[in-house]
Amino acid sequence: MKTCLWVGTYTCDVESGERRGTDGQGIYAFEFDDETQRARLCSIYEGCRNPSFLAVSGNMLYAVSEMAEGGCVTALRYDAGQGRFTYVNEMPIPGSAACHVLIWKEKNCLVITNYLSGSMVNHALLPDGSIGARNGFFQYEGRGEDPVRQEGPHAHSSILSPDGKTLFVADLGTDRLYHYRWDEASQGPVPCEACPETYVGPGEGPRHMCFSPDGRYLYLVTELKGNVFCYQYSSEDGHLTFVQKVPSLPASYTGFNLAADIHLSSDGRYLYVSERGADIISVFQVDRETGLLGTCRFQLCGGKSPRNFCLSPCGRYIVAANQDSGNLVIFRRNAQDGLLGEVVEEIRIPSPVCARMADRDSLP
């Protein structure tokens, strides 16, 4: 089996726009062969500045350009046979430092979050995959406990509930999750009437989220305090009920750390969190019935600052994008105990910050 692997990188400084000698060139496209366990570089798309987050739907990729000024979201079509990108179109993003993009497929909507300006933007997706007109903009207000990192709102990511009904936006600066539902009249998201937001806790810094496969539980990792929260999700009104909070780091670790990404295995048995500073992947056992997190084990990520990671579609591999060490590490994954096994491939890439995978045969 062959898998497409796309990697977004930082190409320049977010604030100044100046290039650095060690930074990436754009979006890297690889083909990973499950039999040989080797990745082959197919192409590099250099038309995006700081493509720090990617969303994939079929053969369409959407990349945000994380810039303090002049950011945009770009639509690309990928030809798996040729290993090449084709530019489709792009749209400017109101706000500053777009850091996440999500596809609300059922509603043909693109959801973008801006970190520096603390806002969420929506664009229509057209039938050919191109990005259409803006159909929503939400500016957040407030601040948090940390005077440096939470001096204002900092929207960091969004996620859609598996039932397709509720959109959640995590704001690191205000320690809140904002809840939205689709409004047919305006053809865009609007705040949930019954439960417009969830307060996470002072100084936590909500960052990324994932859902259990059955859609009953939402898991959140907080960047600043390094905790994992479990909430029970109500499909009826979008309400989140607190279930559990557990630390994502070893009790003995006292150094600098910023928690980053979070994912569940497809069977819902294991939850993974990446830690920048400790430079580990935390592996939790999950009780699929109660949603509770149990035993946690900690494994080295193979580099420095694992900003983002992904599980392969087959579930046999985990790919870690280690930003500060400039390497992409592909681990074999043990489905029985959830642990990372041997490194089967290591690829040198300047400033890798996002990794996405898809079965090559599933692409149009």
mmCIF file of N, CA and C in Angstrom, residues 60 62 77 89 91 108-109 123-133:
data_model
loop_
_atom_site.group_PDB
_atom_site.id
_atom_site.type_symbol
_atom_site.label_atom_id
_atom_site.label_comp_id
_atom_site.label_asym_id
_atom_site.label_seq_id
_atom_site.Cartn_x
_atom_site.Cartn_y
_atom_site.Cartn_z
ATOM 1 N N MET A 60 -8.012 17.498 -2.788
ATOM 2 C CA MET A 60 -7.893 18.929 -2.531
ATOM 3 C C MET A 60 -7.173 19.181 -1.211
ATOM 4 N N TYR A 62 -5.962 22.407 1.413
ATOM 5 C CA TYR A 62 -6.158 23.814 1.763
ATOM 6 C C TYR A 62 -5.088 24.184 2.786
ATOM 7 N N ARG A 77 -4.910 21.438 -5.886
ATOM 8 C CA ARG A 77 -5.341 20.101 -6.309
ATOM 9 C C ARG A 77 -4.095 19.229 -6.465
ATOM 10 N N ASN A 89 -6.961 28.354 -6.359
ATOM 11 C CA ASN A 89 -7.175 29.771 -6.074
ATOM 12 C C ASN A 89 -6.792 30.059 -4.631
ATOM 13 N N MET A 91 -7.662 33.049 -1.177
ATOM 14 C CA MET A 91 -8.442 34.168 -0.659
ATOM 15 C C MET A 91 -7.683 34.826 0.477
ATOM 16 N N ASN A 108 -20.052 22.579 3.010
ATOM 17 C CA ASN A 108 -19.195 23.225 2.005
ATOM 18 C C ASN A 108 -18.614 24.530 2.557
ATOM 19 N N CYS A 109 -17.993 24.396 3.712
ATOM 20 C CA CYS A 109 -17.481 25.570 4.419
ATOM 21 C C CYS A 109 -16.050 25.326 4.870
ATOM 22 N N HIS A 123 -15.229 30.564 4.898
ATOM 23 C CA HIS A 123 -15.377 30.756 3.457
ATOM 24 C C HIS A 123 -16.173 29.602 2.874
ATOM 25 N N ALA A 124 -16.968 29.907 1.862
ATOM 26 C CA ALA A 124 -17.689 28.853 1.153
ATOM 27 C C ALA A 124 -16.714 28.041 0.312
ATOM 28 N N LEU A 125 -17.008 26.754 0.156
ATOM 29 C CA LEU A 125 -16.266 25.898 -0.766
ATOM 30 C C LEU A 125 -17.169 25.610 -1.957
ATOM 31 N N LEU A 126 -16.654 25.841 -3.153
ATOM 32 C CA LEU A 126 -17.436 25.664 -4.372
ATOM 33 C C LEU A 126 -17.332 24.222 -4.876
ATOM 34 N N PRO A 127 -18.249 23.791 -5.755
ATOM 35 C CA PRO A 127 -18.269 22.394 -6.212
ATOM 36 C C PRO A 127 -16.962 21.903 -6.815
ATOM 37 N N ASP A 128 -16.178 22.796 -7.422
ATOM 38 C CA ASP A 128 -14.909 22.373 -8.017
ATOM 39 C C ASP A 128 -13.760 22.357 -7.012
ATOM 40 N N GLY A 129 -14.070 22.616 -5.719
ATOM 41 C CA GLY A 129 -13.046 22.619 -4.689
ATOM 42 C C GLY A 129 -12.405 23.967 -4.447
ATOM 43 N N SER A 130 -12.704 24.945 -5.275
ATOM 44 C CA SER A 130 -12.119 26.275 -5.079
ATOM 45 C C SER A 130 -12.773 26.979 -3.895
ATOM 46 N N ILE A 131 -12.092 27.993 -3.382
ATOM 47 C CA ILE A 131 -12.565 28.750 -2.221
ATOM 48 C C ILE A 131 -13.450 29.882 -2.701
ATOM 49 N N GLY A 132 -14.657 29.953 -2.129
ATOM 50 C CA GLY A 132 -15.601 30.984 -2.517
ATOM 51 C C GLY A 132 -15.607 32.165 -1.563
ATOM 52 N N ALA A 133 -16.723 32.871 -1.540
ATOM 53 C CA ALA A 133 -16.839 34.098 -0.762
ATOM 54 C C ALA A 133 -16.835 33.823 0.735
#
